[in-house]
Coordinates of C-alpha atoms in Angstrom, one line a residue:
Chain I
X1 CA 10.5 8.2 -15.7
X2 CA 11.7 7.6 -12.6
X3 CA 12.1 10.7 -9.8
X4 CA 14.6 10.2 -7.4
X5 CA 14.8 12.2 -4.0
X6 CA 16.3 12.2 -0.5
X7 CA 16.8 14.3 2.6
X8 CA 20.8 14.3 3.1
X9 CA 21.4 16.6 0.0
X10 CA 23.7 16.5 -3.0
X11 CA 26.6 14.8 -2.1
X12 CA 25.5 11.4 -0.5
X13 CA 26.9 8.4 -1.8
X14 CA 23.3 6.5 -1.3
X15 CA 21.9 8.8 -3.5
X16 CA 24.8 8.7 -6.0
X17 CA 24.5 4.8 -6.1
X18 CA 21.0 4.9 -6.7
X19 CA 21.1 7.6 -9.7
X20 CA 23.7 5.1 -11.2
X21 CA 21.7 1.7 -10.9
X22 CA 18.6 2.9 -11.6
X23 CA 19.4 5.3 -14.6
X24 CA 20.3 1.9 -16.5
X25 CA 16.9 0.9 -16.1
X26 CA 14.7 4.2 -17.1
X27 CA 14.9 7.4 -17.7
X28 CA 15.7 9.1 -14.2
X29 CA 15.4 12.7 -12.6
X30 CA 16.0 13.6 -9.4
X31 CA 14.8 16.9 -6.6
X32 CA 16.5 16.9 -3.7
X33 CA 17.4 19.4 -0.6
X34 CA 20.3 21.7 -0.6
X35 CA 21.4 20.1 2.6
X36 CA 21.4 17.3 4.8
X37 CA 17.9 17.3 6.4
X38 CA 17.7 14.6 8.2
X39 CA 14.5 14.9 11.0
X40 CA 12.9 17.5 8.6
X41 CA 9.8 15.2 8.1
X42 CA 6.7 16.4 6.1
X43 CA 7.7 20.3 6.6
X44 CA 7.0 22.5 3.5
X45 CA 8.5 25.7 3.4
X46 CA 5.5 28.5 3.3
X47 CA 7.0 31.7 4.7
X48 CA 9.9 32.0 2.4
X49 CA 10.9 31.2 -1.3
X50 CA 12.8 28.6 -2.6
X51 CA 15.8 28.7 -5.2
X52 CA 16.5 26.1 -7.3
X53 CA 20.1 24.7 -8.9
X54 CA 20.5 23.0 -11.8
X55 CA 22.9 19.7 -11.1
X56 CA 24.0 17.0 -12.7
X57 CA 25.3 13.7 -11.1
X58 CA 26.8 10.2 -12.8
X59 CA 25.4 12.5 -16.1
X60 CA 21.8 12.8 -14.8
X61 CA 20.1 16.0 -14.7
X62 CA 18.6 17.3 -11.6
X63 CA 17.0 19.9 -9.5
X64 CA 18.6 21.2 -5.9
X65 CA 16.2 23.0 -4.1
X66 CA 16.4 24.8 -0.8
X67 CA 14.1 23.6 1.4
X68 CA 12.7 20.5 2.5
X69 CA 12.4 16.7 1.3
X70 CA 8.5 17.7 0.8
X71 CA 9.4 20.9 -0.8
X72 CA 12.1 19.2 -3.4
X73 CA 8.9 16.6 -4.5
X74 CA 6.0 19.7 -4.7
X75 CA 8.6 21.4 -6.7
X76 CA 9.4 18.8 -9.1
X77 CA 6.0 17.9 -9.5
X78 CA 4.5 21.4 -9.8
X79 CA 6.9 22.9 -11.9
X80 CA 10.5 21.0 -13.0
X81 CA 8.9 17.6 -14.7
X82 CA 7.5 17.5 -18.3
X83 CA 6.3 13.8 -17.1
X84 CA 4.4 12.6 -14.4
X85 CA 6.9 10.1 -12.6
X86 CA 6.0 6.1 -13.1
X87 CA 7.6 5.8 -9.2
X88 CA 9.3 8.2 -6.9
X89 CA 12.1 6.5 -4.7
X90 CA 13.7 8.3 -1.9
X91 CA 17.2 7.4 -0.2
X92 CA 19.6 5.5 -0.4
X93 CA 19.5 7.4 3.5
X94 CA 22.4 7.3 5.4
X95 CA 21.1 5.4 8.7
X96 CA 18.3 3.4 9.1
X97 CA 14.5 4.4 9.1
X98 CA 13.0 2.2 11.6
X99 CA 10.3 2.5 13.9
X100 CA 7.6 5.1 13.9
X101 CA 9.2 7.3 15.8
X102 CA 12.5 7.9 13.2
X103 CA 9.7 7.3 10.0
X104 CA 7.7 10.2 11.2
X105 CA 10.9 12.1 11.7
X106 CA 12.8 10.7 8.5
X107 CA 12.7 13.4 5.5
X108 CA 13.4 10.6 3.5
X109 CA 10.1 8.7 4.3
X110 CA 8.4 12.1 4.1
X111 CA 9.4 12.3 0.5
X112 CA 7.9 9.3 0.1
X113 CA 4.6 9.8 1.6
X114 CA 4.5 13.3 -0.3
X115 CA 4.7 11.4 -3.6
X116 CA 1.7 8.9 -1.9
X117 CA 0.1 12.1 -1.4
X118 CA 0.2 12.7 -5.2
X119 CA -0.6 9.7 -5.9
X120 CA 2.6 7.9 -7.3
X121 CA 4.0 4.8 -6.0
X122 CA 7.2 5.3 -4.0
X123 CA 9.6 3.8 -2.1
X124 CA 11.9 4.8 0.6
X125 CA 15.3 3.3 0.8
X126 CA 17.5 3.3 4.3
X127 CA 20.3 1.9 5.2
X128 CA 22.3 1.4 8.7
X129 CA 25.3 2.7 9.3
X130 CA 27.9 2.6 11.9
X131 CA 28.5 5.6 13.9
X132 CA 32.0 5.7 13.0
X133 CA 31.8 5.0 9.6
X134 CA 33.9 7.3 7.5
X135 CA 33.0 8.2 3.8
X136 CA 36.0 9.2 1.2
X137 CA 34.4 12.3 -0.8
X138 CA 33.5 11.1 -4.1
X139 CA 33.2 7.3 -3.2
X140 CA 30.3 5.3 -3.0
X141 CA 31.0 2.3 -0.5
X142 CA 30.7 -1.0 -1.8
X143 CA 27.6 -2.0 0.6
X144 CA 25.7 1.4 -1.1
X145 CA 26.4 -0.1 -4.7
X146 CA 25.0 -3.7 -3.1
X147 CA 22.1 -2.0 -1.9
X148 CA 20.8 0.1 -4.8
X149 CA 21.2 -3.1 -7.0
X150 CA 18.7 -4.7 -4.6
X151 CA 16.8 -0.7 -5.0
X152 CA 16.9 -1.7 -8.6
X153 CA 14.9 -5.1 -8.3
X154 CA 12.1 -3.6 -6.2
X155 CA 11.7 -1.1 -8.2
X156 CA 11.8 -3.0 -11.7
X157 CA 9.1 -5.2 -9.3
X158 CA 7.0 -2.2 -8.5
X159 CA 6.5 -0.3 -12.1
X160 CA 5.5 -4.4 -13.2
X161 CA 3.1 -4.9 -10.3
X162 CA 2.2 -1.5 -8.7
X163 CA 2.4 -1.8 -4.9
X164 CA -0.5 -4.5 -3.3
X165 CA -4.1 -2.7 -2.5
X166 CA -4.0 -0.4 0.7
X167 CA -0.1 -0.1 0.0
X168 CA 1.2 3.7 -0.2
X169 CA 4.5 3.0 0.1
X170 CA 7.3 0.3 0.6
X171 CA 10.1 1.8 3.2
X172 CA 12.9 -0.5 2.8
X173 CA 15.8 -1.1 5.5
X174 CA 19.1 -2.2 4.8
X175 CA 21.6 -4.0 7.2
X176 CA 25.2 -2.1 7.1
X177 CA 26.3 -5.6 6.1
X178 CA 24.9 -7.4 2.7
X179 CA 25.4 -10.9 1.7
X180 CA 23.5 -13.9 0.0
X181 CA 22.8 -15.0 3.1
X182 CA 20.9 -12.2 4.2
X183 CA 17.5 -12.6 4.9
X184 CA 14.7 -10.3 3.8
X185 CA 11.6 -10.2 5.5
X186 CA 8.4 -8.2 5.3
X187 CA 7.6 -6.2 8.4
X188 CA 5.5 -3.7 10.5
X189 CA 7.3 -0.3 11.7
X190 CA 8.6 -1.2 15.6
X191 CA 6.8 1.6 17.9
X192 CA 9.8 3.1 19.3
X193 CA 13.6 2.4 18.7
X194 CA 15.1 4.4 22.0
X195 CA 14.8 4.5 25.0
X196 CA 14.5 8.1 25.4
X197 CA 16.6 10.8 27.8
X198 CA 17.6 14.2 27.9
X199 CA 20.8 15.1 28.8
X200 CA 21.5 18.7 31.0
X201 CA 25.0 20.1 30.3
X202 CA 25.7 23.7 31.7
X203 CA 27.4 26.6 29.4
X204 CA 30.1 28.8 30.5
X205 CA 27.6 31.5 31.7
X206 CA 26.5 29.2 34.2
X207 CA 22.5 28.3 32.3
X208 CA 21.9 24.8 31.3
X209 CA 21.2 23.4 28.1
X210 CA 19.4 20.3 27.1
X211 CA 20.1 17.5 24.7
X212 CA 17.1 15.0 23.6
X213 CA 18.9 12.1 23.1
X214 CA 18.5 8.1 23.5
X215 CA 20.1 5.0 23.7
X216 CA 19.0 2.1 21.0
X217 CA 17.3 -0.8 22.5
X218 CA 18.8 -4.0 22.1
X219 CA 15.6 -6.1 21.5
X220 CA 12.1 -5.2 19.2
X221 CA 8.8 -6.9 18.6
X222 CA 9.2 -10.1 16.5
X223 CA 7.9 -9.0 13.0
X224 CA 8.7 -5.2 13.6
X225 CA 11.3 -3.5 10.8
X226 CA 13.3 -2.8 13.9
X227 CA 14.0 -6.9 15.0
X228 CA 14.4 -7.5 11.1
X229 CA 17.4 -5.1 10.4
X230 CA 18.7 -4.9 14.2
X231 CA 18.1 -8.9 15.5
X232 CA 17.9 -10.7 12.5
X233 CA 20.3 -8.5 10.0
X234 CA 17.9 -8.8 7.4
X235 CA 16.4 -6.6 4.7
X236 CA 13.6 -5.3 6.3
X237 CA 10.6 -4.3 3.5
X238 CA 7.9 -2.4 5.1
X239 CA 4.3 -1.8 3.5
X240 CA 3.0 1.4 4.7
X241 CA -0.4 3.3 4.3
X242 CA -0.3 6.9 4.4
X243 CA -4.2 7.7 5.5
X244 CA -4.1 7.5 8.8
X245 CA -7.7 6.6 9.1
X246 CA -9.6 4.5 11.2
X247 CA -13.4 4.5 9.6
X248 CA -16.5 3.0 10.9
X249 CA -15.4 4.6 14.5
X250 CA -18.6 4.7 16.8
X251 CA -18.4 8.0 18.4
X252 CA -22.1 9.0 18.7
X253 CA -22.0 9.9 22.6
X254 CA -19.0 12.2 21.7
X255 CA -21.3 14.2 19.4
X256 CA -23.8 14.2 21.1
X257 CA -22.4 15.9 23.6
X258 CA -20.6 18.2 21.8
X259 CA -23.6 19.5 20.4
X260 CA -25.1 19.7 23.6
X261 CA -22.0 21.8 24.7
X262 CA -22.2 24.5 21.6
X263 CA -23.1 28.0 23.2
Chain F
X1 CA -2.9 16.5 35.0
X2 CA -3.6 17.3 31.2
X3 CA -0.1 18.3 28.8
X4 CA -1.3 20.9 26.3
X5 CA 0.9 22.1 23.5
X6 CA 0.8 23.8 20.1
X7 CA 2.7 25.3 17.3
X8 CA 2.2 28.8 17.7
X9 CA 4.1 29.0 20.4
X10 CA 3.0 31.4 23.6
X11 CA 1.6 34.2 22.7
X12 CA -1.5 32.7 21.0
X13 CA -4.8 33.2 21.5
X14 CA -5.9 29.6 21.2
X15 CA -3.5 28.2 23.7
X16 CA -4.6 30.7 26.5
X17 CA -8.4 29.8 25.6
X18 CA -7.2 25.7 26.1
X19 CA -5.3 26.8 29.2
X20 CA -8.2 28.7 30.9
X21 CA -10.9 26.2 30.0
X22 CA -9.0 23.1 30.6
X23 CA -7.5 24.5 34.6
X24 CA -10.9 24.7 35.9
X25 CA -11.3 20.7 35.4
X26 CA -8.0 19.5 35.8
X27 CA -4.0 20.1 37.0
X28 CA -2.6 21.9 33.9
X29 CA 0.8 22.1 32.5
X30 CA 1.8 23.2 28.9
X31 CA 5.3 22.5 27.0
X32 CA 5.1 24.6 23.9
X33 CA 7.6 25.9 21.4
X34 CA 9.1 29.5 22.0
X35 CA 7.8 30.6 18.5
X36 CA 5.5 29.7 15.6
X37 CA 6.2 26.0 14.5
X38 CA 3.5 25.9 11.8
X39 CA 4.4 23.3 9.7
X40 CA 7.1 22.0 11.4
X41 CA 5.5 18.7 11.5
X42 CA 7.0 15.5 13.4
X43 CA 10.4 17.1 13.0
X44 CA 13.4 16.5 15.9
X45 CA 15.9 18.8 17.2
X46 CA 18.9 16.6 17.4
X47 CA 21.6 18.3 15.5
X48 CA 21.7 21.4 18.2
X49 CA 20.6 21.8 22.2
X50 CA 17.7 23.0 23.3
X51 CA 16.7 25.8 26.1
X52 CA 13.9 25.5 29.0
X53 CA 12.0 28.9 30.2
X54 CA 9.5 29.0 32.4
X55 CA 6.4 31.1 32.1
X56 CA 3.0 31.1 33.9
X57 CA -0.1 31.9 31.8
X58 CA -3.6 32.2 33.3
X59 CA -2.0 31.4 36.3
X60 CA -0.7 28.0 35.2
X61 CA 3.1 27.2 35.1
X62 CA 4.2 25.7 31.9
X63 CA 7.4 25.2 29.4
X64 CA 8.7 27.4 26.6
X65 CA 11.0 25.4 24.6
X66 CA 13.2 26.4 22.1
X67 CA 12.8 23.5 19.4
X68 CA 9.6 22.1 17.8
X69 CA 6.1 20.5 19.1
X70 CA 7.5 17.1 19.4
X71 CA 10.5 18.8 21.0
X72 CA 8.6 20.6 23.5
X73 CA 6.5 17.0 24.0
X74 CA 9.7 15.2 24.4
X75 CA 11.1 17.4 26.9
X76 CA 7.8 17.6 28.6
X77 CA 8.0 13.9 28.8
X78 CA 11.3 13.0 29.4
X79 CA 12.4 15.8 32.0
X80 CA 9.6 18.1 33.2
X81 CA 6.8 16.7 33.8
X82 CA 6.5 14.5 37.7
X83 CA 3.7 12.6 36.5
X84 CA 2.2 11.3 33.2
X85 CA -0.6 13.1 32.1
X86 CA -3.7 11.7 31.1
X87 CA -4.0 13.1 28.2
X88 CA -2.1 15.7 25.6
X89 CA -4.0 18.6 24.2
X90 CA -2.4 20.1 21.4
X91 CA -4.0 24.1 20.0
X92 CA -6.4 25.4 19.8
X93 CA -4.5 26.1 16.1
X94 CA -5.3 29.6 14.4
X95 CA -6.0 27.5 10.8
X96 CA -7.5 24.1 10.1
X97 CA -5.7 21.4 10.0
X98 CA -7.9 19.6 7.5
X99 CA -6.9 17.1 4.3
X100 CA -4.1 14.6 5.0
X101 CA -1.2 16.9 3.4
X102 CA -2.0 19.7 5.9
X103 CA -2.2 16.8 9.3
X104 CA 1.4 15.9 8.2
X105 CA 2.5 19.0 8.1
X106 CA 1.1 20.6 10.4
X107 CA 3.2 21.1 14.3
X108 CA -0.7 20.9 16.1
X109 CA -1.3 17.3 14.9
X110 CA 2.7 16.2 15.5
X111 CA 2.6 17.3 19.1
X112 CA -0.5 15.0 19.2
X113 CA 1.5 12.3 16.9
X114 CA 4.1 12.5 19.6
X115 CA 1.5 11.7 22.8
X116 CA 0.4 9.0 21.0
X117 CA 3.3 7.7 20.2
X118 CA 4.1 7.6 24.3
X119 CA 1.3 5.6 25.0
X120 CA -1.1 9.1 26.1
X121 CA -4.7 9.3 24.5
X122 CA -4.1 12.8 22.7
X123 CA -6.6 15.5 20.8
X124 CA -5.6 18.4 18.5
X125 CA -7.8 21.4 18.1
X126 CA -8.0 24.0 15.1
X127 CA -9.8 26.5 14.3
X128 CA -10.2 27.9 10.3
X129 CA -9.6 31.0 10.6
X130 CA -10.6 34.2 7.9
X131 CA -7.1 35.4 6.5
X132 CA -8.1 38.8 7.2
X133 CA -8.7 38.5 10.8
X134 CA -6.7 40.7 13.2
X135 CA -6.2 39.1 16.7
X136 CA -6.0 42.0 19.4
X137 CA -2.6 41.7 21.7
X138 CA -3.5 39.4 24.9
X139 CA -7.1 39.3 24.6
X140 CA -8.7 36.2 23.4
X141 CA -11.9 36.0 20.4
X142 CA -15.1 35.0 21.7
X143 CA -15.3 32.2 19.2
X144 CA -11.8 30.6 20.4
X145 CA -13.7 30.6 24.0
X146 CA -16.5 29.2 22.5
X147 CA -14.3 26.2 21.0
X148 CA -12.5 25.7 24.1
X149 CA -15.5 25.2 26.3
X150 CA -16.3 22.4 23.1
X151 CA -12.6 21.3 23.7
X152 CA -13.3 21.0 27.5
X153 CA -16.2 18.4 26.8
X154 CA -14.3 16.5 24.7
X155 CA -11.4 16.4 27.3
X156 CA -13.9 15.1 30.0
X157 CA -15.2 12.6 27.3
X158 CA -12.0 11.4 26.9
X159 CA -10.6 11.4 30.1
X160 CA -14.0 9.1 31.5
X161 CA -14.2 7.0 28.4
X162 CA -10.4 6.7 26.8
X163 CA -10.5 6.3 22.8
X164 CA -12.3 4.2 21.0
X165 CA -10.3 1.0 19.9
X166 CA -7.4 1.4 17.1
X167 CA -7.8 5.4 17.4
X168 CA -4.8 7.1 18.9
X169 CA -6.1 10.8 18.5
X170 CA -8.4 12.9 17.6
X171 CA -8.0 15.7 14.7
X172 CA -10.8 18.3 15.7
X173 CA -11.2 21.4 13.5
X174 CA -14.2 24.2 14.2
X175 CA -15.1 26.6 11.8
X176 CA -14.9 30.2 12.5
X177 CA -18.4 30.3 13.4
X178 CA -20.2 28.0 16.0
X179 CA -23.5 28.5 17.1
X180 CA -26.3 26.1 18.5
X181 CA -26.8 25.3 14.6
X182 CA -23.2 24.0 13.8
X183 CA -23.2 21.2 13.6
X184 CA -20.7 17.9 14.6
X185 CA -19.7 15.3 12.1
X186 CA -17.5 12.2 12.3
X187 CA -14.5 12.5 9.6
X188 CA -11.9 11.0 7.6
X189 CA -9.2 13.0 6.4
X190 CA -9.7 14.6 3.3
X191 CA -6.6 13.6 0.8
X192 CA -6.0 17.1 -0.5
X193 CA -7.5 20.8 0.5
X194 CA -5.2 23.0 -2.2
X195 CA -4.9 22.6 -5.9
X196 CA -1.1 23.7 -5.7
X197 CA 1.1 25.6 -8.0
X198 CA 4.4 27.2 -8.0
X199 CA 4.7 31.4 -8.5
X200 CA 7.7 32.1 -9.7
X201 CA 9.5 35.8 -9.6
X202 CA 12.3 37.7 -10.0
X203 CA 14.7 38.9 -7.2
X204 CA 16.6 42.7 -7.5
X205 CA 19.7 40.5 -9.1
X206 CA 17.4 39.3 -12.1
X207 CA 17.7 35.4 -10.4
X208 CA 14.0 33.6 -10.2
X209 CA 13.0 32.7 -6.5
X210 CA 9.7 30.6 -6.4
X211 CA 6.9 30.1 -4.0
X212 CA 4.7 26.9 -3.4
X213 CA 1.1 28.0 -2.9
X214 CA -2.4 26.8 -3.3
X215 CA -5.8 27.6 -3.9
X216 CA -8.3 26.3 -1.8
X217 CA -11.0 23.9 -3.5
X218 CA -14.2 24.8 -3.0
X219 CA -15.6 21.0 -2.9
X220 CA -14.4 18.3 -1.1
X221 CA -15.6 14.2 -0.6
X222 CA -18.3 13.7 1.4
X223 CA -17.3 12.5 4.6
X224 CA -14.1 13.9 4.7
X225 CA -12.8 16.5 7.5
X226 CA -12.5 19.5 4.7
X227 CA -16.0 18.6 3.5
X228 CA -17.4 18.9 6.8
X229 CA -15.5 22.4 7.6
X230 CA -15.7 24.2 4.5
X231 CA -19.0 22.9 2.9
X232 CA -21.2 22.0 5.6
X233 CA -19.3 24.5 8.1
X234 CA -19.8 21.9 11.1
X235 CA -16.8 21.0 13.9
X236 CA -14.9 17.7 12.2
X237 CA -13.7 15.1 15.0
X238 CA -11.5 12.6 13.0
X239 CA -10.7 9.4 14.8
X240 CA -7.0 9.2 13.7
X241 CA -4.7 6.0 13.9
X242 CA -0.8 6.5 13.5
X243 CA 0.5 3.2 13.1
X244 CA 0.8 3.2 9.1
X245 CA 0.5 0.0 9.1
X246 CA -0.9 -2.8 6.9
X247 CA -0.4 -6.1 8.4
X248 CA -1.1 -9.3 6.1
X249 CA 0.5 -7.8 2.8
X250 CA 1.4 -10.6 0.0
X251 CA 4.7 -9.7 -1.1
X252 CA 6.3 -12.8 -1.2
X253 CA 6.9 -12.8 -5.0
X254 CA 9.1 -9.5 -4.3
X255 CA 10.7 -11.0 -1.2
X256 CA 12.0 -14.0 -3.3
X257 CA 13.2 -11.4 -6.0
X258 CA 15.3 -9.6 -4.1
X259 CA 16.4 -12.5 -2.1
X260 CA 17.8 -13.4 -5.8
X261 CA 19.3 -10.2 -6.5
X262 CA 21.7 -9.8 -3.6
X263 CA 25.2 -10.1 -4.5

């Protein structure tokens, strides 16, 4: 069984396309937020409840639950699945998730690393979009459909294989535009994508307000997920480990001191 | 001049211990978020503006922002701070931030995320904290003071000495009792600290509403941050690196696959 998730809700045509493709390959499910979140990262929802809705899209059954990416996995897992999922795959999100920055941001990725967490394989599927890209309700575009095909094969790869030792994750970037000369290339996350600004505007009673915003820069690292998709228009395939851990740090002085500073 | 932060926003007791403690070695400034962010993780406000107010506590001028950690960071960053600080200090958190669900989760270790993802060397303090205890209105526990004279020596360590290599930050978590016998252990993050379920009930209406909870484990691996706090009750430092990254993964068989499958 495959669990499918995402963070911009139940009417995004990524996640339409990939309930079709990969619902001819195994027996799919998905648990996803009510609404677009989009920058809701690894939030869970403690101080309120949740509802859940019953859904069913291209004839697959469902769960919409609202809260959080996070919350729509814990939920599935913890209470809507007979099965334990063989994968979980997140996406297909609209806009790309590259660069620490937007992965620790993304809710997509977050799903993701939640299913990590549990300790099922997942993969997070992103793809670019242009700003003034306009979806018909009900349609998927043609470069969705091209891209959860190419979903389809990593997965099939990933139940065969498992993902390689010290691999959590796989958090997969697709250009906007796909053809069979598009290269695919495996990558590291990019630090940043921005550079960074706020912008002050002033309301009409006269108090400012603030805007974080930032303009995309124009060249990344070579080998980066950001120089794949952005300077090479390439699939960009990105291994990610979820445990954050440097061991075998030397940090004796530090404790020694900090005992000495216990009163 | 050392940024300090946190998630539960300006009336906590943790952040006025940080703010005292830290002033009397260094220029202070603090961007925090106007309310409790607990779990609001490495999420972004983009979707609405955000509002500035000043406030002075302890005497120090600081930020109130109306958004989340990495928000108040940001802003900090990008429009209120003159000069870059040194380092970003992020609590002291009322609750642990121990096990690698809760450090993604959690708005304490995203503020920190966010420093280190500027380039700033950046620590996070918690503190467990009995779910029975009852804070008194503007006046700060002894044992928060207690942890942020700790806090302080770990500042000065930092500031002298930097991190060690491939660490970005530093998870600390004290337990809710420190004497001269606590004692100080190098961690790694524990994977999970809850075995969690759903609750489901029944609204007025007759519909189900559910809740995700846990119950805490009682034993955790040896080594890890949780097993140090709740089973040896010592202060965890965990070296923490946020790059998610492992370089040098095969995946060249999948590479040629889906090089094949594009259409």
């Amino acid at each position: 069984m495959i669990l499918i998730s995402n963070d911009d809700g139940p009417a995004s045509p990524g996640l339409h396309a990939l309930i079709q493709e990969l619902s001819s390959l195994e027996k799919v499910s998905f648990s996803i937020p009510e609404r677009q979140r989009s920058g809701a990262s690894m939030s869970i929802t403690f101080h309120k409840p949740l509802r859940i809705r019953r859904l069913k899209i291209k004839g697959v059954n469902g769960y919409v639950i609202s809260g959080s990416p996070v919350d729509a996995i814990l939920m599935a897992f913890l209470k809507l699945l007979n099965e334990k999922p063989k994968i979980v795959v997140s996406g297909i999100n609209i806009g790309d998730n590259t660069g620490l920055q937007d992965i620790y941001a993304s809710g997509t990725v977050a799903a993701a690393i939640q299913a990590s967490l549990m300790g099922i394989p997942a993969l997070a599927f992103s793809m670019e979009i242009g700003e003034k890209f306009v979806f018909s309700a009900g349609k998927v575009p043609g470069n969705f459909i091209k891209a959860a095909k190419i979903a389809r094969t990593i997965v099939e790869y990933v139940i065969e294989n498992g993902l390689p030792e010290n691999v959590d994750l796989l958090n997969v970037n697709f250009p906007f535009k796909l053809n069979r000369n598009t290269p695919v290339v495996v990558t590291w996350p990019a630090p940043t994508k921005y550079d960074n600004f706020v912008v002050e505007r002033i309301d009409p009673r006269g108090k400012p307000y603030y805007w974080i915003w930032g303009r995309r820069l124009t060249m990344y690292p070579e080998g980066s997920d950001a120089h794949a998709l952005f300077n090479l228009r390439a699939i960009s395939i990105t291994p990610l480990t979820i445990d954050l851990c440097t061991r075998k740090v030397k940090l004796d002085e530090l404790v020694e001191r900090v005992k000495a500073s216990i009163l």
